[in-house]
Coordinates of N, CA and C in Angstrom, one line a residue:
X11 N -18.5 -29.5 -0.3 CA -17.8 -29.1 -0.9 C -17.0 -27.9 -0.6
X12 N -16.0 -27.2 0.3 CA -15.1 -26.2 -0.4 C -14.2 -26.4 -1.4
X13 N -13.9 -24.9 -1.7 CA -13.1 -24.7 -2.3 C -11.9 -23.8 -2.0
X14 N -11.8 -23.1 -0.3 CA -10.9 -22.7 -0.1 C -9.5 -23.2 -0.1
X15 N -8.8 -22.3 -0.5 CA -7.3 -23.0 -0.5 C -7.0 -23.6 -1.9
X16 N -8.0 -23.8 -2.7 CA -8.0 -23.8 -4.1 C -6.8 -23.3 -5.0
X17 N -6.3 -23.3 -5.8 CA -5.9 -22.7 -7.0 C -7.1 -22.2 -7.9
X18 N -7.3 -20.4 -8.1 CA -8.2 -20.1 -8.9 C -8.5 -21.2 -10.5
X19 N -7.3 -20.9 -11.3 CA -7.6 -22.7 -12.5 C -8.5 -23.9 -11.8
X20 N -8.1 -24.4 -11.2 CA -9.2 -25.1 -10.5 C -10.6 -24.9 -10.5
X21 N -10.8 -23.9 -10.4 CA -12.3 -23.4 -10.2 C -13.6 -23.7 -11.0
X22 N -13.2 -23.8 -12.5 CA -14.0 -24.4 -13.5 C -14.5 -26.5 -12.5
X23 N -13.3 -27.0 -12.2 CA -13.1 -28.1 -12.0 C -14.1 -28.8 -11.1
X24 N -14.1 -27.9 -10.0 CA -14.5 -27.5 -9.0 C -16.7 -27.0 -8.6
X25 N -16.5 -25.5 -9.6 CA -18.0 -25.8 -10.3 C -18.4 -27.1 -11.2
X26 N -17.6 -27.9 -11.6 CA -18.6 -29.1 -12.6 C -19.1 -30.1 -11.4
X27 N -17.8 -30.0 -10.3 CA -18.1 -31.3 -9.6 C -19.5 -30.7 -8.7
X28 N -20.0 -29.4 -8.5 CA -21.2 -29.6 -8.0 C -22.2 -29.5 -8.5
X29 N -22.7 -29.9 -9.4 CA -23.3 -30.1 -10.2 C -23.4 -31.7 -11.4
X30 N -23.0 -32.5 -10.4 CA -22.8 -33.7 -11.1 C -24.1 -34.6 -10.0
X31 N -24.5 -35.5 -10.6 CA -25.5 -35.8 -10.2 C -25.3 -37.6 -10.1
X32 N -25.7 -38.5 -8.7 CA -25.7 -40.3 -9.0 C -25.8 -40.9 -10.3
X33 N -27.1 -40.4 -11.0 CA -26.5 -41.0 -12.2 C -25.9 -41.3 -13.5
X34 N -25.2 -40.1 -13.4 CA -23.8 -39.9 -14.3 C -22.6 -40.3 -14.2
X35 N -22.3 -40.7 -12.6 CA -21.5 -41.8 -12.9 C -22.1 -43.6 -12.1
X36 N -23.5 -43.8 -12.5 CA -23.4 -45.2 -12.1 C -22.8 -46.2 -13.2
X37 N -22.9 -45.7 -14.2 CA -22.6 -46.5 -15.4 C -20.6 -46.7 -15.3
X38 N -20.0 -46.2 -13.9 CA -19.3 -46.6 -13.5 C -19.0 -47.4 -11.9
X39 N -20.1 -47.9 -11.4 CA -20.1 -49.1 -10.4 C -20.1 -50.5 -11.0
X40 N -19.8 -50.9 -10.2 CA -19.4 -52.7 -10.6 C -20.1 -53.2 -10.7
X41 N -20.3 -54.1 -11.5 CA -21.2 -55.2 -12.2 C -21.7 -55.7 -10.8
X42 N -23.1 -55.4 -10.8 CA -24.1 -56.8 -9.4 C -23.0 -57.8 -9.5
X43 N -23.1 -58.6 -10.5 CA -22.5 -60.0 -10.1 C -21.2 -59.8 -9.4
X44 N -20.5 -58.6 -8.9 CA -19.8 -59.0 -7.8 C -18.1 -59.3 -8.9
X45 N -18.5 -59.5 -10.3 CA -17.3 -59.3 -11.2 C -15.9 -58.5 -11.0
X46 N -16.2 -57.7 -10.2 CA -15.6 -56.5 -10.4 C -14.3 -56.5 -9.9
X47 N -13.3 -55.6 -10.0 CA -12.3 -55.9 -8.7 C -12.4 -54.4 -8.0
X48 N -11.8 -54.4 -7.0 CA -10.9 -53.1 -6.1 C -10.0 -52.3 -6.9
X49 N -10.0 -51.4 -6.8 CA -8.8 -50.0 -8.0 C -9.3 -49.0 -7.6
X50 N -8.2 -48.2 -8.2 CA -8.1 -45.8 -7.6 C -6.9 -46.2 -8.3
X51 N -7.3 -44.6 -8.9 CA -6.5 -44.2 -9.3 C -6.1 -42.7 -8.3
X52 N -5.4 -41.6 -8.9 CA -4.7 -40.3 -8.8 C -5.3 -39.2 -9.1
X53 N -5.6 -38.3 -9.7 CA -5.2 -38.0 -10.4 C -4.8 -35.9 -9.4
X54 N -3.4 -36.4 -9.8 CA -2.6 -35.5 -9.8 C -2.7 -33.7 -10.3
X55 N -3.4 -32.9 -9.4 CA -3.3 -31.9 -10.2 C -1.9 -31.0 -9.7
X56 N -1.1 -29.7 -10.2 CA -0.6 -29.3 -9.5 C 0.1 -27.7 -10.2
X57 N 0.5 -27.0 -9.3 CA 1.0 -26.2 -10.2 C 2.2 -26.1 -11.0
X58 N 2.9 -25.9 -12.0 CA 3.3 -25.6 -13.1 C 4.1 -24.6 -12.7
X59 N 5.6 -24.6 -13.6 CA 6.4 -23.2 -13.6 C 5.8 -22.5 -14.5
X60 N 5.1 -22.7 -16.0 CA 3.7 -22.9 -17.2 C 2.3 -22.8 -16.3
X61 N 2.1 -22.9 -15.3 CA 0.4 -23.2 -15.4 C 0.0 -24.6 -14.8
X62 N -1.2 -24.7 -15.0 CA -1.8 -25.9 -14.7 C -0.9 -26.7 -14.6
X63 N -0.5 -28.4 -13.8 CA -0.6 -29.1 -13.8 C -0.5 -30.7 -14.3
X64 N -1.3 -31.5 -14.8 CA -2.0 -33.0 -14.5 C -0.6 -34.2 -15.0
X65 N -0.4 -35.4 -13.6 CA 0.1 -36.0 -13.6 C 0.4 -37.1 -14.0
X66 N 1.0 -37.6 -15.3 CA 0.3 -39.0 -16.1 C 1.9 -39.4 -15.9
X67 N 1.4 -40.9 -16.2 CA 2.2 -41.8 -16.4 C 2.7 -42.5 -18.0
X68 N 3.5 -43.3 -18.2 CA 3.8 -44.2 -19.8 C 3.7 -45.5 -18.9
X69 N 3.1 -46.4 -19.2 CA 2.9 -47.8 -19.4 C 4.6 -48.1 -20.0
X70 N 4.4 -49.4 -19.6 CA 5.5 -50.0 -20.1 C 5.3 -50.9 -21.1
X71 N 6.0 -50.5 -22.2 CA 6.4 -50.7 -23.6 C 6.2 -52.2 -23.6
X72 N 6.4 -53.5 -22.9 CA 6.3 -54.3 -22.8 C 5.1 -54.9 -22.3
X73 N 4.3 -54.6 -21.8 CA 2.9 -55.1 -21.6 C 2.2 -55.3 -22.8
X74 N 1.1 -56.6 -22.5 CA 0.5 -56.3 -23.2 C -0.9 -55.8 -23.2
X75 N -1.6 -54.7 -22.9 CA -2.3 -54.4 -22.5 C -2.0 -53.4 -22.4
X76 N -1.8 -52.3 -23.5 CA -2.3 -50.9 -23.3 C -0.9 -50.6 -23.4
X77 N 0.6 -51.2 -24.1 CA 1.4 -50.9 -24.3 C 2.5 -49.2 -24.5
X78 N 2.4 -48.3 -23.7 CA 3.2 -47.3 -24.3 C 2.3 -46.5 -24.2
X79 N 1.2 -46.0 -23.3 CA 0.5 -45.5 -23.1 C 0.5 -44.7 -21.6
X80 N -0.1 -43.2 -22.3 CA -0.3 -42.5 -21.2 C -1.4 -42.7 -19.4
X81 N -1.4 -43.3 -18.5 CA -1.7 -43.3 -17.8 C -2.2 -42.4 -16.5
X82 N -2.9 -42.6 -15.8 CA -3.4 -42.0 -14.6 C -2.3 -43.2 -13.6
X83 N -1.3 -42.8 -12.6 CA -1.1 -43.9 -11.6 C -1.9 -44.3 -10.8
X84 N -2.0 -45.2 -10.3 CA -3.0 -46.5 -9.7 C -3.3 -47.7 -10.1
X85 N -4.1 -48.5 -9.9 CA -4.1 -49.6 -10.2 C -5.0 -50.5 -9.0
X86 N -5.1 -51.7 -9.1 CA -5.6 -52.9 -8.1 C -5.5 -52.9 -6.9
X87 N -6.7 -52.8 -6.2 CA -6.4 -52.8 -4.4 C -6.1 -54.2 -3.6

């Protein structure tokens, strides 16, 4: 992994990513039964006028599941 060109405020994230072991992510694997579904999210960092920013969306207040809550953009593939 290279960090060339990344803003310095992302250094802690890059450093943490270097130490992640596969076992730490195994709970995020789909079930062995294949009952999971393909999905993805975008975690977008950017330089804002007052420092680092993170893009979040607000879920519609009319949804049955988690109405009005903040979320990352993404969903089913």
